[in-house]
Amino acid sequence: MDNSFVTADTISVNLIAVLVAVTEGDPRVLTVADASALPSGPLELGHGSLQAGLRAWVERQTHHPLGYVEQLYTFADRDRAGLTGQRVIGQRVISISYLGLTRERPAEAASHPRWQSWYDMFPWEDWRAGLPPLHEAIGVRLAAWAAGASGKIREARWQRAAITFGLDRVPWNEELILQRYELLYEAGLVPEAPDCADPVPGRSMMSDHRRILATGIARLRAKIKYRPVVFELMPDSFTLLQLQRCVEAIAGLRLHKQNFRRLIEQQELVEETGASANSGGRPAKLFRFRREVLAERAVVGTKLPLSRA
């Protein structure tokens, strides 16, 4: 990562894509530059709109067309690094990020795009098999960081750690992924932090791309609870178990099978295709998303039953 500085008096606008797919129960993000960056590029005069510019850059870098896309967040912190990872003194770098949902397919281009599990970047976020082994170690590191302060600062640090990481019997909130990453950054426990000497496990990314990725995951984890966007990640026909595994992959939690199926059926989001999938055991019914439901009523989402299996 290049942390050198040069001087300039300009403003640049970058477009960054968090492009997500779920493949065989694994939540994946499309990356470039040896998985160290998200697809991105500068807004150019020839781009008809921000989204048109984003689509052009993603397709140019990855040869992967974009489907469902929504604007995510605008990052405009002072002295942010540009697309090369270099910070330019006096330059304001504005990054407009987008969340895209798609289905994975091999992508080949000069920049060597790669689909990467987002749990490689955030291994502490995967609770599908129960409490991650890394969780306790992070708690110890954060306790030491909090103890390094005094008085009210020490108390405030530990309170934030307990709330964000589910420590001291505080329930785990899967939507706080951005707050957890930012806390680790502040504590100097991720390699992107300026004074990090001993980072916790997790693949780093250039500039603030891991922070942008965390923002995208947090948005998606929240949105699947009130909008049926999960179906943008599914094939045309699927089993209810495949649908459940996709939702679990995103949430990082194991769901109660019967509760999940009951809620999906009550909301009339899917319908049987009349075909079955043969996986070697009892054939499973195939379903499809009822897209007309979007026009029939205001959809309230999947209302995830987040109890453990």
Tab-separated table of C-alpha atoms in Angstrom:
chain	number	residue	atom	x	y	z
A	1	MET	CA	0.000	0.000	0.000
A	2	ASP	CA	1.503	3.344	-1.099
A	3	ASN	CA	1.133	5.914	1.692
A	4	SER	CA	3.376	8.534	0.070
A	5	PHE	CA	2.143	12.091	-0.410
A	6	VAL	CA	2.264	14.563	-3.317
A	7	THR	CA	0.734	18.019	-3.589
A	8	ALA	CA	-2.096	19.123	-5.887
A	9	ASP	CA	-5.067	21.490	-5.877
A	10	THR	CA	-7.769	19.405	-7.534
A	11	ILE	CA	-10.963	17.516	-6.803
A	12	SER	CA	-11.467	14.047	-8.266
A	13	VAL	CA	-14.585	11.877	-8.315
A	14	ASN	CA	-14.213	8.106	-8.266
A	15	LEU	CA	-16.920	5.518	-8.883
A	16	ILE	CA	-16.597	2.284	-6.874
A	17	ALA	CA	-18.654	-0.909	-7.162
A	18	VAL	CA	-19.422	-3.442	-4.436
A	19	LEU	CA	-20.576	-6.257	-6.727
A	20	VAL	CA	-21.981	-9.191	-4.728
A	21	ALA	CA	-22.921	-12.766	-5.639
A	22	VAL	CA	-23.714	-15.821	-3.524
A	23	THR	CA	-22.246	-19.030	-4.927
A	24	GLU	CA	-22.866	-22.404	-3.268
A	25	GLY	CA	-23.608	-20.731	0.048
A	26	ASP	CA	-20.580	-18.419	-0.064
A	27	PRO	CA	-21.077	-14.616	-0.210
A	28	ARG	CA	-18.598	-13.288	-2.754
A	29	VAL	CA	-17.458	-9.905	-3.988
A	30	LEU	CA	-15.824	-9.103	-7.313
A	31	THR	CA	-12.322	-7.672	-6.828
A	32	VAL	CA	-9.414	-6.494	-8.963
A	33	ALA	CA	-5.687	-5.889	-8.370
A	34	ASP	CA	-5.051	-9.330	-6.836
A	35	ALA	CA	-8.173	-9.043	-4.644
A	36	SER	CA	-6.858	-5.856	-3.010
A	37	ALA	CA	-9.391	-3.451	-4.545
A	38	LEU	CA	-12.971	-3.081	-5.712
A	39	PRO	CA	-13.688	-2.263	-9.372
A	40	SER	CA	-13.474	1.505	-9.730
A	41	GLY	CA	-12.594	4.375	-12.008
A	42	PRO	CA	-12.848	8.154	-12.299
A	43	LEU	CA	-15.964	9.945	-13.491
A	44	GLU	CA	-15.237	11.149	-17.007
A	45	LEU	CA	-16.762	13.932	-19.093
A	46	GLY	CA	-18.090	11.390	-21.580
A	47	HIS	CA	-20.158	9.537	-18.959
A	48	GLY	CA	-23.836	10.382	-19.328
A	49	SER	CA	-24.518	9.798	-15.608
A	50	LEU	CA	-22.844	8.504	-12.475
A	51	GLN	CA	-24.367	5.055	-12.931
A	52	ALA	CA	-23.435	4.969	-16.607
A	53	GLY	CA	-19.855	5.749	-15.636
A	54	LEU	CA	-19.881	3.002	-13.033
A	55	ARG	CA	-21.226	0.440	-15.500
A	56	ALA	CA	-18.596	1.437	-18.035
A	57	TRP	CA	-15.721	1.030	-15.560
A	58	VAL	CA	-16.916	-2.278	-14.150
A	59	GLU	CA	-17.493	-3.807	-17.574
A	60	ARG	CA	-14.149	-2.458	-18.815
A	61	GLN	CA	-12.200	-3.830	-15.838
A	62	THR	CA	-14.021	-7.126	-15.317
A	63	HIS	CA	-16.050	-7.857	-18.480
A	64	HIS	CA	-18.947	-8.504	-16.091
A	65	PRO	CA	-22.187	-6.627	-16.928
A	66	LEU	CA	-24.045	-5.027	-14.040
A	67	GLY	CA	-27.639	-5.942	-13.228
A	68	TYR	CA	-29.336	-4.605	-10.096
A	69	VAL	CA	-27.470	-1.508	-8.857
A	70	GLU	CA	-28.226	1.078	-6.176
A	71	GLN	CA	-26.182	3.978	-4.881
A	72	LEU	CA	-24.550	3.095	-1.597
A	73	TYR	CA	-22.667	5.988	-0.001
A	74	THR	CA	-20.454	8.959	-0.837
A	75	PHE	CA	-17.042	9.022	0.836
A	76	ALA	CA	-15.451	12.478	0.928
A	77	ASP	CA	-13.149	12.468	3.966
A	78	ARG	CA	-10.262	14.913	3.773
A	79	ASP	CA	-6.984	13.453	2.436
A	80	ARG	CA	-8.586	10.209	1.225
A	81	ALA	CA	-6.386	8.135	-1.059
A	82	GLY	CA	-7.125	8.071	-4.746
A	83	LEU	CA	-7.463	5.080	-7.049
A	84	THR	CA	-3.720	4.350	-6.868
A	85	GLY	CA	-3.701	4.242	-3.067
A	86	GLN	CA	-1.641	7.442	-2.972
A	87	ARG	CA	-2.726	10.322	-0.737
A	88	VAL	CA	-2.417	13.731	-2.335
A	89	ILE	CA	-2.036	16.665	0.021
A	90	GLY	CA	-4.642	19.329	-0.688
A	91	GLN	CA	-6.630	17.119	-3.036
A	92	ARG	CA	-10.201	16.208	-2.158
A	93	VAL	CA	-11.015	12.714	-3.385
A	94	ILE	CA	-14.741	11.950	-3.519
A	95	SER	CA	-15.769	8.327	-3.991
A	96	ILE	CA	-19.356	7.488	-4.892
A	97	SER	CA	-19.999	3.826	-4.170
A	98	TYR	CA	-22.674	1.518	-5.530
A	99	LEU	CA	-24.022	-1.867	-4.444
A	100	GLY	CA	-24.687	-4.344	-7.229
A	101	LEU	CA	-26.282	-7.793	-6.961
A	102	THR	CA	-25.620	-10.446	-9.562
A	103	ARG	CA	-24.792	-14.110	-10.117
A	104	GLU	CA	-21.187	-15.176	-10.328
A	105	ARG	CA	-19.676	-16.132	-13.614
A	106	PRO	CA	-16.008	-16.412	-14.618
A	107	ALA	CA	-14.593	-13.014	-15.510
A	108	GLU	CA	-11.418	-12.546	-17.467
A	109	ALA	CA	-9.811	-9.208	-18.218
A	110	ALA	CA	-6.441	-7.540	-18.175
A	111	SER	CA	-6.879	-6.500	-14.551
A	112	HIS	CA	-7.410	-10.148	-13.461
A	113	PRO	CA	-10.757	-9.805	-11.652
A	114	ARG	CA	-11.408	-12.350	-8.949
A	115	TRP	CA	-14.463	-13.399	-6.990
A	116	GLN	CA	-13.477	-13.413	-3.316
A	117	SER	CA	-15.414	-14.562	-0.254
A	118	TRP	CA	-16.174	-11.481	1.807
A	119	TYR	CA	-15.455	-13.545	4.931
A	120	ASP	CA	-11.806	-13.564	3.813
A	121	MET	CA	-11.868	-9.825	4.520
A	122	PHE	CA	-14.097	-10.064	7.606
A	123	PRO	CA	-13.605	-13.531	9.186
A	124	TRP	CA	-15.149	-12.412	12.488
A	125	GLU	CA	-18.504	-11.846	10.722
A	126	ASP	CA	-19.335	-15.498	9.951
A	127	TRP	CA	-21.457	-16.963	12.772
A	128	ARG	CA	-23.130	-19.713	10.728
A	129	ALA	CA	-21.220	-22.396	12.631
A	130	GLY	CA	-21.558	-20.591	15.947
A	131	LEU	CA	-19.156	-18.247	17.745
A	132	PRO	CA	-16.110	-17.688	15.477
A	133	PRO	CA	-12.811	-18.773	17.084
A	134	LEU	CA	-11.421	-15.320	16.286
A	135	HIS	CA	-14.090	-13.583	18.369
A	136	GLU	CA	-12.482	-14.264	21.739
A	137	ALA	CA	-9.050	-13.134	20.550
A	138	ILE	CA	-10.482	-9.870	19.236
A	139	GLY	CA	-12.251	-9.321	22.559
A	140	VAL	CA	-8.929	-9.688	24.382
A	141	ARG	CA	-7.215	-7.240	22.016
A	142	LEU	CA	-10.007	-4.686	22.382
A	143	ALA	CA	-9.964	-5.040	26.176
A	144	ALA	CA	-6.234	-4.236	26.152
A	145	TRP	CA	-6.851	-1.248	23.879
A	146	ALA	CA	-9.572	0.065	26.187
A	147	ALA	CA	-7.390	-0.475	29.261
A	148	GLY	CA	-4.693	1.671	27.639
A	149	ALA	CA	-6.855	4.744	28.184
A	150	SER	CA	-7.974	6.249	31.467
A	151	GLY	CA	-11.199	7.279	33.146
A	152	LYS	CA	-14.196	7.990	30.927
A	153	ILE	CA	-12.251	7.288	27.731
A	154	ARG	CA	-11.478	3.754	28.903
A	155	GLU	CA	-15.126	3.216	29.823
A	156	ALA	CA	-16.370	4.588	26.494
A	157	ARG	CA	-13.937	2.421	24.519
A	158	TRP	CA	-15.026	-0.751	26.230
A	159	GLN	CA	-18.710	0.119	25.902
A	160	ARG	CA	-18.270	0.548	22.139
A	161	ALA	CA	-16.377	-2.741	21.934
A	162	ALA	CA	-19.075	-4.580	23.887
A	163	ILE	CA	-21.912	-3.167	21.759
A	164	THR	CA	-20.286	-3.689	18.370
A	165	PHE	CA	-18.703	-7.106	18.986
A	166	GLY	CA	-21.326	-8.585	21.311
A	167	LEU	CA	-19.103	-8.756	24.400
A	168	ASP	CA	-20.131	-8.805	28.061
A	169	ARG	CA	-23.381	-10.628	27.184
A	170	VAL	CA	-24.436	-7.981	24.674
A	171	PRO	CA	-26.313	-9.694	21.783
A	172	TRP	CA	-24.522	-9.920	18.425
A	173	ASN	CA	-25.955	-7.502	15.861
A	174	GLU	CA	-25.052	-8.670	12.358
A	175	GLU	CA	-25.748	-5.224	10.874
A	176	LEU	CA	-22.894	-3.479	12.743
A	177	ILE	CA	-20.157	-4.719	10.409
A	178	LEU	CA	-19.037	-1.182	9.484
A	179	GLN	CA	-18.890	-0.106	13.129
A	180	ARG	CA	-16.826	-3.200	13.966
A	181	TYR	CA	-14.332	-2.523	11.190
A	182	GLU	CA	-14.036	1.165	12.144
A	183	LEU	CA	-13.454	0.212	15.781
A	184	LEU	CA	-10.668	-2.186	14.777
A	185	TYR	CA	-9.205	0.585	12.620
A	186	GLU	CA	-9.281	3.044	15.523
A	187	ALA	CA	-7.673	0.458	17.794
A	188	GLY	CA	-4.890	-0.105	15.237
A	189	LEU	CA	-5.839	-3.749	14.697
A	190	VAL	CA	-6.206	-3.762	10.892
A	191	PRO	CA	-3.322	-3.191	8.441
A	192	GLU	CA	-5.093	-0.225	6.839
A	193	ALA	CA	-4.684	1.707	10.120
A	194	PRO	CA	-1.627	4.026	10.201
A	195	ASP	CA	-0.097	2.579	13.384
A	196	CYS	CA	-0.961	-1.092	13.001
A	197	ALA	CA	1.874	-3.414	14.059
A	198	ASP	CA	-0.007	-6.650	14.802
A	199	PRO	CA	-3.287	-6.893	12.847
A	200	VAL	CA	-6.069	-9.369	13.494
A	201	PRO	CA	-6.612	-11.953	10.689
A	202	GLY	CA	-8.443	-10.768	7.590
A	203	ARG	CA	-7.405	-9.879	4.040
A	204	SER	CA	-6.596	-6.175	3.742
A	205	MET	CA	-7.515	-3.933	0.808
A	206	MET	CA	-6.039	-0.786	-0.637
A	207	SER	CA	-7.015	2.667	0.573
A	208	ASP	CA	-10.465	2.468	2.244
A	209	HIS	CA	-11.912	-0.225	-0.025
A	210	ARG	CA	-12.455	-2.605	2.911
A	211	ARG	CA	-14.419	0.127	4.668
A	212	ILE	CA	-16.507	0.612	1.514
A	213	LEU	CA	-17.063	-3.145	1.295
A	214	ALA	CA	-18.178	-3.202	4.939
A	215	THR	CA	-20.669	-0.439	4.127
A	216	GLY	CA	-22.082	-2.501	1.270
A	217	ILE	CA	-22.424	-5.651	3.376
A	218	ALA	CA	-24.144	-3.707	6.154
A	219	ARG	CA	-26.616	-2.238	3.650
A	220	LEU	CA	-27.390	-5.658	2.196
A	221	ARG	CA	-27.755	-7.331	5.607
A	222	ALA	CA	-30.278	-4.685	6.595
A	223	LYS	CA	-32.101	-4.536	3.271
A	224	ILE	CA	-32.883	-8.252	2.962
A	225	LYS	CA	-35.123	-7.801	6.015
A	226	TYR	CA	-37.494	-5.370	4.333
A	227	ARG	CA	-37.029	-5.795	0.556
A	228	PRO	CA	-36.839	-9.048	-1.461
A	229	VAL	CA	-33.484	-8.120	-3.033
A	230	VAL	CA	-32.137	-11.580	-2.143
A	231	PHE	CA	-33.896	-12.900	-5.253
A	232	GLU	CA	-31.516	-10.843	-7.408
A	233	LEU	CA	-28.852	-13.322	-6.247
A	234	MET	CA	-30.880	-16.453	-7.009
A	235	PRO	CA	-31.219	-18.413	-10.277
A	236	ASP	CA	-34.572	-18.466	-12.063
A	237	SER	CA	-35.583	-21.621	-10.148
A	238	PHE	CA	-34.325	-22.791	-6.770
A	239	THR	CA	-35.170	-24.928	-3.763
A	240	LEU	CA	-36.214	-23.380	-0.466
A	241	LEU	CA	-33.026	-24.773	1.074
A	242	GLN	CA	-30.936	-22.932	-1.532
A	243	LEU	CA	-32.827	-19.742	-0.755
A	244	GLN	CA	-32.248	-20.218	2.976
A	245	ARG	CA	-28.527	-20.858	2.460
A	246	CYS	CA	-28.270	-17.665	0.406
A	247	VAL	CA	-29.899	-15.582	3.148
A	248	GLU	CA	-27.698	-17.250	5.789
A	249	ALA	CA	-24.592	-16.494	3.733
A	250	ILE	CA	-25.453	-12.798	3.674
A	251	ALA	CA	-26.525	-12.536	7.313
A	252	GLY	CA	-23.668	-14.685	8.595
A	253	LEU	CA	-26.150	-16.533	10.796
A	254	ARG	CA	-27.851	-19.933	10.730
A	255	LEU	CA	-31.630	-19.635	10.429
A	256	HIS	CA	-34.401	-21.792	11.823
A	257	LYS	CA	-35.514	-23.948	8.881
A	258	GLN	CA	-39.224	-24.242	9.617
A	259	ASN	CA	-39.630	-20.611	10.676
A	260	PHE	CA	-37.853	-19.476	7.524
A	261	ARG	CA	-40.066	-21.560	5.235
A	262	ARG	CA	-43.210	-20.500	7.041
A	263	LEU	CA	-42.412	-16.798	6.614
A	264	ILE	CA	-41.463	-17.158	2.958
A	265	GLU	CA	-44.732	-18.958	2.220
A	266	GLN	CA	-46.842	-16.523	4.289
A	267	GLN	CA	-45.508	-13.569	2.327
A	268	GLU	CA	-46.290	-15.298	-0.986
A	269	LEU	CA	-42.934	-14.307	-2.426
A	270	VAL	CA	-42.398	-17.601	-4.251
A	271	GLU	CA	-44.418	-20.125	-6.195
A	272	GLU	CA	-43.780	-23.704	-7.263
A	273	THR	CA	-42.517	-24.307	-10.786
A	274	GLY	CA	-43.933	-27.823	-10.956
A	275	ALA	CA	-40.433	-29.281	-11.332
A	276	SER	CA	-38.116	-30.889	-8.789
A	277	ALA	CA	-34.387	-30.934	-8.131
A	278	ASN	CA	-32.829	-34.363	-7.672
A	279	SER	CA	-29.827	-34.168	-5.354
A	280	GLY	CA	-29.533	-37.892	-4.694
A	281	GLY	CA	-32.115	-38.059	-1.927
A	282	ARG	CA	-35.763	-37.098	-1.845
A	283	PRO	CA	-36.472	-34.720	-4.770
A	284	ALA	CA	-36.909	-31.123	-3.610
A	285	LYS	CA	-39.540	-28.849	-5.135
A	286	LEU	CA	-38.298	-25.997	-7.277
A	287	PHE	CA	-39.646	-22.490	-6.746
A	288	ARG	CA	-39.396	-19.152	-8.513
A	289	PHE	CA	-39.741	-15.572	-7.312
A	290	ARG	CA	-43.159	-14.016	-7.928
A	291	ARG	CA	-41.984	-10.703	-9.403
A	292	GLU	CA	-45.571	-9.563	-9.830
A	293	VAL	CA	-45.789	-9.350	-6.048
A	294	LEU	CA	-43.852	-6.086	-6.302
A	295	ALA	CA	-46.750	-4.510	-8.151
A	296	GLU	CA	-49.446	-6.165	-6.049
A	297	ARG	CA	-48.475	-4.689	-2.708
A	298	ALA	CA	-45.781	-2.925	-0.762
A	299	VAL	CA	-43.404	-5.765	-0.004
A	300	VAL	CA	-42.163	-5.916	3.585
A	301	GLY	CA	-39.175	-8.135	2.832
A	302	THR	CA	-38.264	-11.546	4.120
A	303	LYS	CA	-38.421	-10.769	7.854
A	304	LEU	CA	-35.561	-13.096	8.666
A	305	PRO	CA	-36.128	-15.538	11.545
A	306	LEU	CA	-32.651	-15.111	13.033
A	307	SER	CA	-32.947	-17.831	15.660
A	308	ARG	CA	-30.264	-20.524	15.547
A	309	ALA	CA	-30.995	-23.784	13.789
